[in-house]
Coordinates of C-alpha atoms in Angstrom, one line a residue:
X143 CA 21.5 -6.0 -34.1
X144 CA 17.8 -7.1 -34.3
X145 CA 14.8 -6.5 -31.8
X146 CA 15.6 -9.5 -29.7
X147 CA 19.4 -7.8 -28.7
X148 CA 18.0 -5.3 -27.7
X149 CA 14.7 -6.8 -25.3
X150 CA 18.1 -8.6 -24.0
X151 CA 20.1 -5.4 -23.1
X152 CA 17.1 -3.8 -22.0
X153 CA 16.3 -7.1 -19.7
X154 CA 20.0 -7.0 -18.1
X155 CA 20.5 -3.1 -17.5
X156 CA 17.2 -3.6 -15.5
X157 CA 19.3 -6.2 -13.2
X158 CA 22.1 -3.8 -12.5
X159 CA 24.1 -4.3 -15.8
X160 CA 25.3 -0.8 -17.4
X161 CA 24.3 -0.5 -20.8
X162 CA 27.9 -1.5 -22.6
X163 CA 28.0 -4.4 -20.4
X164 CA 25.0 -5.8 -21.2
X165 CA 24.8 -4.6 -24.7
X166 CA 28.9 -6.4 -24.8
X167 CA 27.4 -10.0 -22.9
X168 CA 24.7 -10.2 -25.4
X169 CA 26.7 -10.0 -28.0
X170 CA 29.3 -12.5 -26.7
X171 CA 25.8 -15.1 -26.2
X172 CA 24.5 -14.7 -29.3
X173 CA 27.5 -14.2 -31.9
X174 CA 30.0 -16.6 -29.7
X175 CA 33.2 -15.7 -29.1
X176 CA 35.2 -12.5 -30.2
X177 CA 37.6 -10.0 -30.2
X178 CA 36.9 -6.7 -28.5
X179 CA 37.6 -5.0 -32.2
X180 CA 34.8 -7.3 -33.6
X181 CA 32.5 -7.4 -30.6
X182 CA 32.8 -3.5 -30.6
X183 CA 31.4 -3.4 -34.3
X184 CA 28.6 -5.7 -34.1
X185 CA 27.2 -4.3 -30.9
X186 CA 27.7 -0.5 -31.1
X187 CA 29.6 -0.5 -28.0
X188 CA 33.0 2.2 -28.3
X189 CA 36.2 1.3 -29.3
X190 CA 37.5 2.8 -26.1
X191 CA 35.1 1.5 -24.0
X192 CA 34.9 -2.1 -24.9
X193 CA 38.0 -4.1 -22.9
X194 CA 37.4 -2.0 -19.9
X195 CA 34.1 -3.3 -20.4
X196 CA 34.9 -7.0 -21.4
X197 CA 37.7 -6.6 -18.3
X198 CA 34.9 -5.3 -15.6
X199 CA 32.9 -8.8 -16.8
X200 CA 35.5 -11.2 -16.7
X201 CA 35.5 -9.8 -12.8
X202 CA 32.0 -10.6 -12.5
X203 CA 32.6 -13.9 -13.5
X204 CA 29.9 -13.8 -16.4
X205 CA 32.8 -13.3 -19.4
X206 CA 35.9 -15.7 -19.7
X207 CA 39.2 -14.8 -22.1
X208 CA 40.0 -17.2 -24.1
X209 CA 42.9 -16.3 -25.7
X210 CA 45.8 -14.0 -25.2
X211 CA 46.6 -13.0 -28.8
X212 CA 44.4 -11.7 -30.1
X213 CA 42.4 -11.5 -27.0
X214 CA 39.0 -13.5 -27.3
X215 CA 36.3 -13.4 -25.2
X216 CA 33.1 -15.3 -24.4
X217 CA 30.0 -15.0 -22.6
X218 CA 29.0 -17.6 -19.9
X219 CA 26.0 -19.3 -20.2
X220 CA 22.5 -17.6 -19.5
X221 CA 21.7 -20.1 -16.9
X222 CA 24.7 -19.8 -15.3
X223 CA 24.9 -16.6 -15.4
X224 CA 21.1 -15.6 -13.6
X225 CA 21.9 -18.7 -11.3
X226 CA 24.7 -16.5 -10.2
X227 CA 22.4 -13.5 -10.1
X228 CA 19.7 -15.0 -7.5
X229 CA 22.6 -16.1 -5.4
X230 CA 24.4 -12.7 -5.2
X231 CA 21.1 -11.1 -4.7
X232 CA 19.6 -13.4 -1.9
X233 CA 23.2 -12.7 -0.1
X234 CA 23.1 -9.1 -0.6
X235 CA 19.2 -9.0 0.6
X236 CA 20.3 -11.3 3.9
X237 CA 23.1 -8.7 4.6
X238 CA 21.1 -6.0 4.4
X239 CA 18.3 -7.5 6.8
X240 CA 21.0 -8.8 9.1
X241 CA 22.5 -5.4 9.2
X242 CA 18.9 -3.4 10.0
X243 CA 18.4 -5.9 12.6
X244 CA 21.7 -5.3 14.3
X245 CA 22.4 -1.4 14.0
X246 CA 18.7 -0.2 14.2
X247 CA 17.8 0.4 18.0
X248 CA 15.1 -1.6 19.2
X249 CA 12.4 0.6 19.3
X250 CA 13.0 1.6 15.6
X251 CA 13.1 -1.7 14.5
X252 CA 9.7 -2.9 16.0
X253 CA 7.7 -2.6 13.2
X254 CA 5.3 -0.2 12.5
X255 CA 2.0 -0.2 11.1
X256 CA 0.1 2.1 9.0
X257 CA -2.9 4.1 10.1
X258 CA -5.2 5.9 7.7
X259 CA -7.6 8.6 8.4
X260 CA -10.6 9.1 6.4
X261 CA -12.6 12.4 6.9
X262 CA -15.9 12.0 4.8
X263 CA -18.6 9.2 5.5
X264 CA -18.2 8.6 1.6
X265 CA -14.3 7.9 2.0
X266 CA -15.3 5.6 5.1
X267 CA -18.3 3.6 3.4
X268 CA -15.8 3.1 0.1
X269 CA -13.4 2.0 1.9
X270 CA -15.9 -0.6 4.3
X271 CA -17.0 -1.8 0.8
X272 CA -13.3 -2.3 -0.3
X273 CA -12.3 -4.2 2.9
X274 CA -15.6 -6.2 2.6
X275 CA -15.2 -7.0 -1.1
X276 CA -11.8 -9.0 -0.1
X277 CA -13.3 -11.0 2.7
X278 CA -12.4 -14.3 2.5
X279 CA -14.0 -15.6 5.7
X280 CA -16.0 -14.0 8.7
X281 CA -16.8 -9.7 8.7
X282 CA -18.0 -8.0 12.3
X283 CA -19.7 -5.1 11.5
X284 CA -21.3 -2.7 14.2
X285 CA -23.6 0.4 13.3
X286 CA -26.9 2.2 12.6
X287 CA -29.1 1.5 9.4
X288 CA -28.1 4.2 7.3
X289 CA -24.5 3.5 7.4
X290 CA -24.9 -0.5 7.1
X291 CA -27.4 0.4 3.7
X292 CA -24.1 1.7 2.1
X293 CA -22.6 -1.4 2.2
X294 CA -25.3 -3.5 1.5
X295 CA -23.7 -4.7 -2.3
X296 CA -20.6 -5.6 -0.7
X297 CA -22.2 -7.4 1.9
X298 CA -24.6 -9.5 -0.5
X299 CA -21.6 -10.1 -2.6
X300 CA -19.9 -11.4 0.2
X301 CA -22.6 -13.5 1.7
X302 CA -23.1 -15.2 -1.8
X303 CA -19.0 -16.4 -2.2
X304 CA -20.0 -18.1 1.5
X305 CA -18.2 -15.1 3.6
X306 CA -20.0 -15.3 7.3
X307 CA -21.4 -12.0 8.7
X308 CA -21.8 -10.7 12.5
X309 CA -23.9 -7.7 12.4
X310 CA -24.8 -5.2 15.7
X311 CA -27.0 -3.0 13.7
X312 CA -28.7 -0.2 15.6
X313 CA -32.5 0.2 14.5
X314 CA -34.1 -2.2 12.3
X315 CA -31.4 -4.0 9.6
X316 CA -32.4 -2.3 6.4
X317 CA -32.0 -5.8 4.2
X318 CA -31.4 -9.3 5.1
X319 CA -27.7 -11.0 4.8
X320 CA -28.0 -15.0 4.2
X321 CA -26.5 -16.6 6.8
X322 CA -25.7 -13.8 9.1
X323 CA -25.7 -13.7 12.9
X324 CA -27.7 -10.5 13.6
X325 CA -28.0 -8.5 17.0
X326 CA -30.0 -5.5 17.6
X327 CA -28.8 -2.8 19.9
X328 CA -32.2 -2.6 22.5
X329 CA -30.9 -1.4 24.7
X330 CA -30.9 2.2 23.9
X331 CA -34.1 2.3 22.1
X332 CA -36.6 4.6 23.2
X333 CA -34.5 6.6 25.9
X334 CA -32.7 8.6 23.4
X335 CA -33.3 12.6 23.4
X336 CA -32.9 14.5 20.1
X337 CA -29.4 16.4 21.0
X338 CA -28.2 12.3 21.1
X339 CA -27.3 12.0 17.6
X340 CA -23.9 10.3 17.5
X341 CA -23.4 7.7 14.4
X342 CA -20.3 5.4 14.0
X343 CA -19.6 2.1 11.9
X344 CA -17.0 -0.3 13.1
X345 CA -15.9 -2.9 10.5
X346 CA -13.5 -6.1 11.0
X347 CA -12.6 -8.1 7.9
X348 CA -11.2 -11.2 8.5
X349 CA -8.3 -11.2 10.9
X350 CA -7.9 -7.3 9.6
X351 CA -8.3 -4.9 8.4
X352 CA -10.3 -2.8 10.4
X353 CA -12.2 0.2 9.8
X354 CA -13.5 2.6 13.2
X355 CA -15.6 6.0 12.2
X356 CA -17.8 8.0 14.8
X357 CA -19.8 11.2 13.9
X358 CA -19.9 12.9 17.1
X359 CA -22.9 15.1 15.6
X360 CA -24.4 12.9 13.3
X361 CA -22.9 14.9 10.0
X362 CA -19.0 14.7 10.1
X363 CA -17.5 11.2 9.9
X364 CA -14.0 10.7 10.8
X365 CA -12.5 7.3 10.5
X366 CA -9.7 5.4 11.0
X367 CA -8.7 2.2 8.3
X368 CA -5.6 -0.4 9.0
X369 CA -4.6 -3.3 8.2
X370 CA -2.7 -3.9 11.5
X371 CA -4.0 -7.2 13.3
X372 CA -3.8 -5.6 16.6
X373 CA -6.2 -2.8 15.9
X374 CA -8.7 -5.2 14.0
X375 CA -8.3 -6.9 16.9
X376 CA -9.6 -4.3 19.3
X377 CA -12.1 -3.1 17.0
X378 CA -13.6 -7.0 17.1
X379 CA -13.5 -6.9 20.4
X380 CA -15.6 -3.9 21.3
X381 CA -17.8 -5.5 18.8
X382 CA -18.2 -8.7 20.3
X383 CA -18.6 -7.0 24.1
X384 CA -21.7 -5.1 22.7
X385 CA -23.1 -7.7 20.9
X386 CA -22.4 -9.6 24.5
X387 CA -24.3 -6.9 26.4
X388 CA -27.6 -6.9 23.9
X389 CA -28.0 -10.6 24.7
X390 CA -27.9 -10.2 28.3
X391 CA -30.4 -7.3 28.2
X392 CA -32.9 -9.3 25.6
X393 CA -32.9 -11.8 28.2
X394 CA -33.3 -9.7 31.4
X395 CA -34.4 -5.9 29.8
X396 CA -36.6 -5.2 33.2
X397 CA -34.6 -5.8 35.6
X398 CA -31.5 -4.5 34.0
X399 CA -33.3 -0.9 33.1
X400 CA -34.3 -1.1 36.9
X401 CA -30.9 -1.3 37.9
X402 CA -29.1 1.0 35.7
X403 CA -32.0 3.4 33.9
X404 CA -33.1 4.1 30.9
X405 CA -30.5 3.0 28.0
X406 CA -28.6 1.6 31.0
X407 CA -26.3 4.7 30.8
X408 CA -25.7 4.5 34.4
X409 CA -23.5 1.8 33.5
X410 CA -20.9 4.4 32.0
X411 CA -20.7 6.1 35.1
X412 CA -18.1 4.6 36.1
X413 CA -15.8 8.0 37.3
X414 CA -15.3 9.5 40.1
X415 CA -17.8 12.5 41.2
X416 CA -15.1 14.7 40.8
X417 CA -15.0 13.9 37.1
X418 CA -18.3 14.6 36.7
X419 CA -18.0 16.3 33.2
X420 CA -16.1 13.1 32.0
X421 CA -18.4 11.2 33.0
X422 CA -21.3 13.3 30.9
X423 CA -18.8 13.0 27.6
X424 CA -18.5 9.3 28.2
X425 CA -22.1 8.8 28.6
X426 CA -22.4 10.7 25.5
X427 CA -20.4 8.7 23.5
X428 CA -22.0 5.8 24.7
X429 CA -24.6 6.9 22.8
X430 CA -24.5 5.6 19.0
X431 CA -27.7 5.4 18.1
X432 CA -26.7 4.9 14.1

């Protein structure tokens, strides 16, 4: 047998064929029909071997015996016989989902998304310039200058195939992004001590996914990447609230840093007295000053 016998054996053992059976199907398509003494020559398949072979087909349906005496066999047609493939494989697929759906308990079978976590601020820029690379239609990003200036070749690539940005950049934007809607953070400028050094970089591609990183100390990022439309979701929308908050306080900065101080961080307090030293981590993190 040539090259092209055995591209076809290899072709059906792939779908589930054993290698006689397909190597004794072949041969019935391409040399018509035959004995299992001459079928057995011409494709290497073993004496022994071949009618349990040919029998095991003819139950599949994809072999027919012609003849009694000497017993003769042929092979259906190809079409037929991959028509008959895709239907026993779509049944098999819907009885295997029909059966997850009915013997998995209900809290297993929720389905669960995946949640990566990235512990460099190089893994969490690659990845932000991954996500940003695929964006098809609108990105929210939210962080300080020096983490936004890694992503500044994804973002112009993305800008140029008409992808629409909404940027809360902390500190002045390092470059310029056609058609973006830009928001500074004011807020917190200039009423910022030294020990204040938090960083983080919030990213929401599309409808997802979403990237979240903080740097509690300014030096070690840890992130979080998924692709799970209810996480983007929530990133988005602690994007969106800040951006919310910078407008209100570009249009009223006096009167709202005479209500609530100096970076308004009297809004985080927002605890009881007795949780006092939650209330000092939250105004803390409130602090991401990029």
């Amino acid at each position: 047998m040539d090259d092209r016998f055995a591209t076809l054996v290899e072709r059906l053992v792939r779908l589930g064929f054993s290698l006689y059976e397909a190597k004794a199907y072949v041969g019935l398509v391409i040399n018509g029909a035959q004995t299992g003494y001459g079928l057995s020559n011409l494709t290497g398949v073993p004496q022994p071997k071949v009618y349990e072979t040919l029998r095991r087909l003819v139950e599949r349906g994809v072999v027919i015996q012609t003849m009694e005496k000497p017993a003769t066999y042929v092979g259906v047609l190809a079409e037929q016989l991959f028509n008959a493939l895709d239907t026993d494989f779509k049944q098999r697929l819907d009885h295997a989902r029909n059966d997850f759906e009915r013997l998995l308990p209900e809290s297993e079978a929720d389905q669960q998304e995946l949640l990566w976590r990235m512990n460099s601020f190089e893994r969490v820029t690659a990845k932000a310039c991954d996500a940003i690379a695929n964006a098809t239609k609108t990105v929210y990003l939210s962080g300080g200058a020096s983490a936004l200036e890694q992503l500044r070749d994804a973002i112009d690539g993305a800008a140029k195939r008409g992808v629409v940005f909404v940027v809360l950049h902390f500190g002045p934007l390092p470059f310029t992004v056609s058609g973006a809607r830009t928001f500074r953070h004011a807020s917190t400028e200039g009423s910022l001590y030294f020990h204040h050094l938090a960083r983080h970089l919030a990213v929401v591609v599309d409808s997802a996914p979403a990237i979240w990183a903080l740097a509690r100390d300014g030096k070690h990022w840890q992130g979080l990447y998924s692709v799970d439309p209810l996480f983007a979701s929530a990133i988005k929308g602690y994007i969106r609230h800040d951006i919310m908050v910078q407008r209100i306080y570009f249009d009223f900065p006096d009167e709202l840093t005479q209500l609530y101080g100096p970076g308004l961080q009297e809004l985080a307090r927002i605890s009881t007295t007795s949780n006092e030293s939650e209330v000092r981590e939250d105004v803390e993190d409130q602090k991401l000053i990029g």
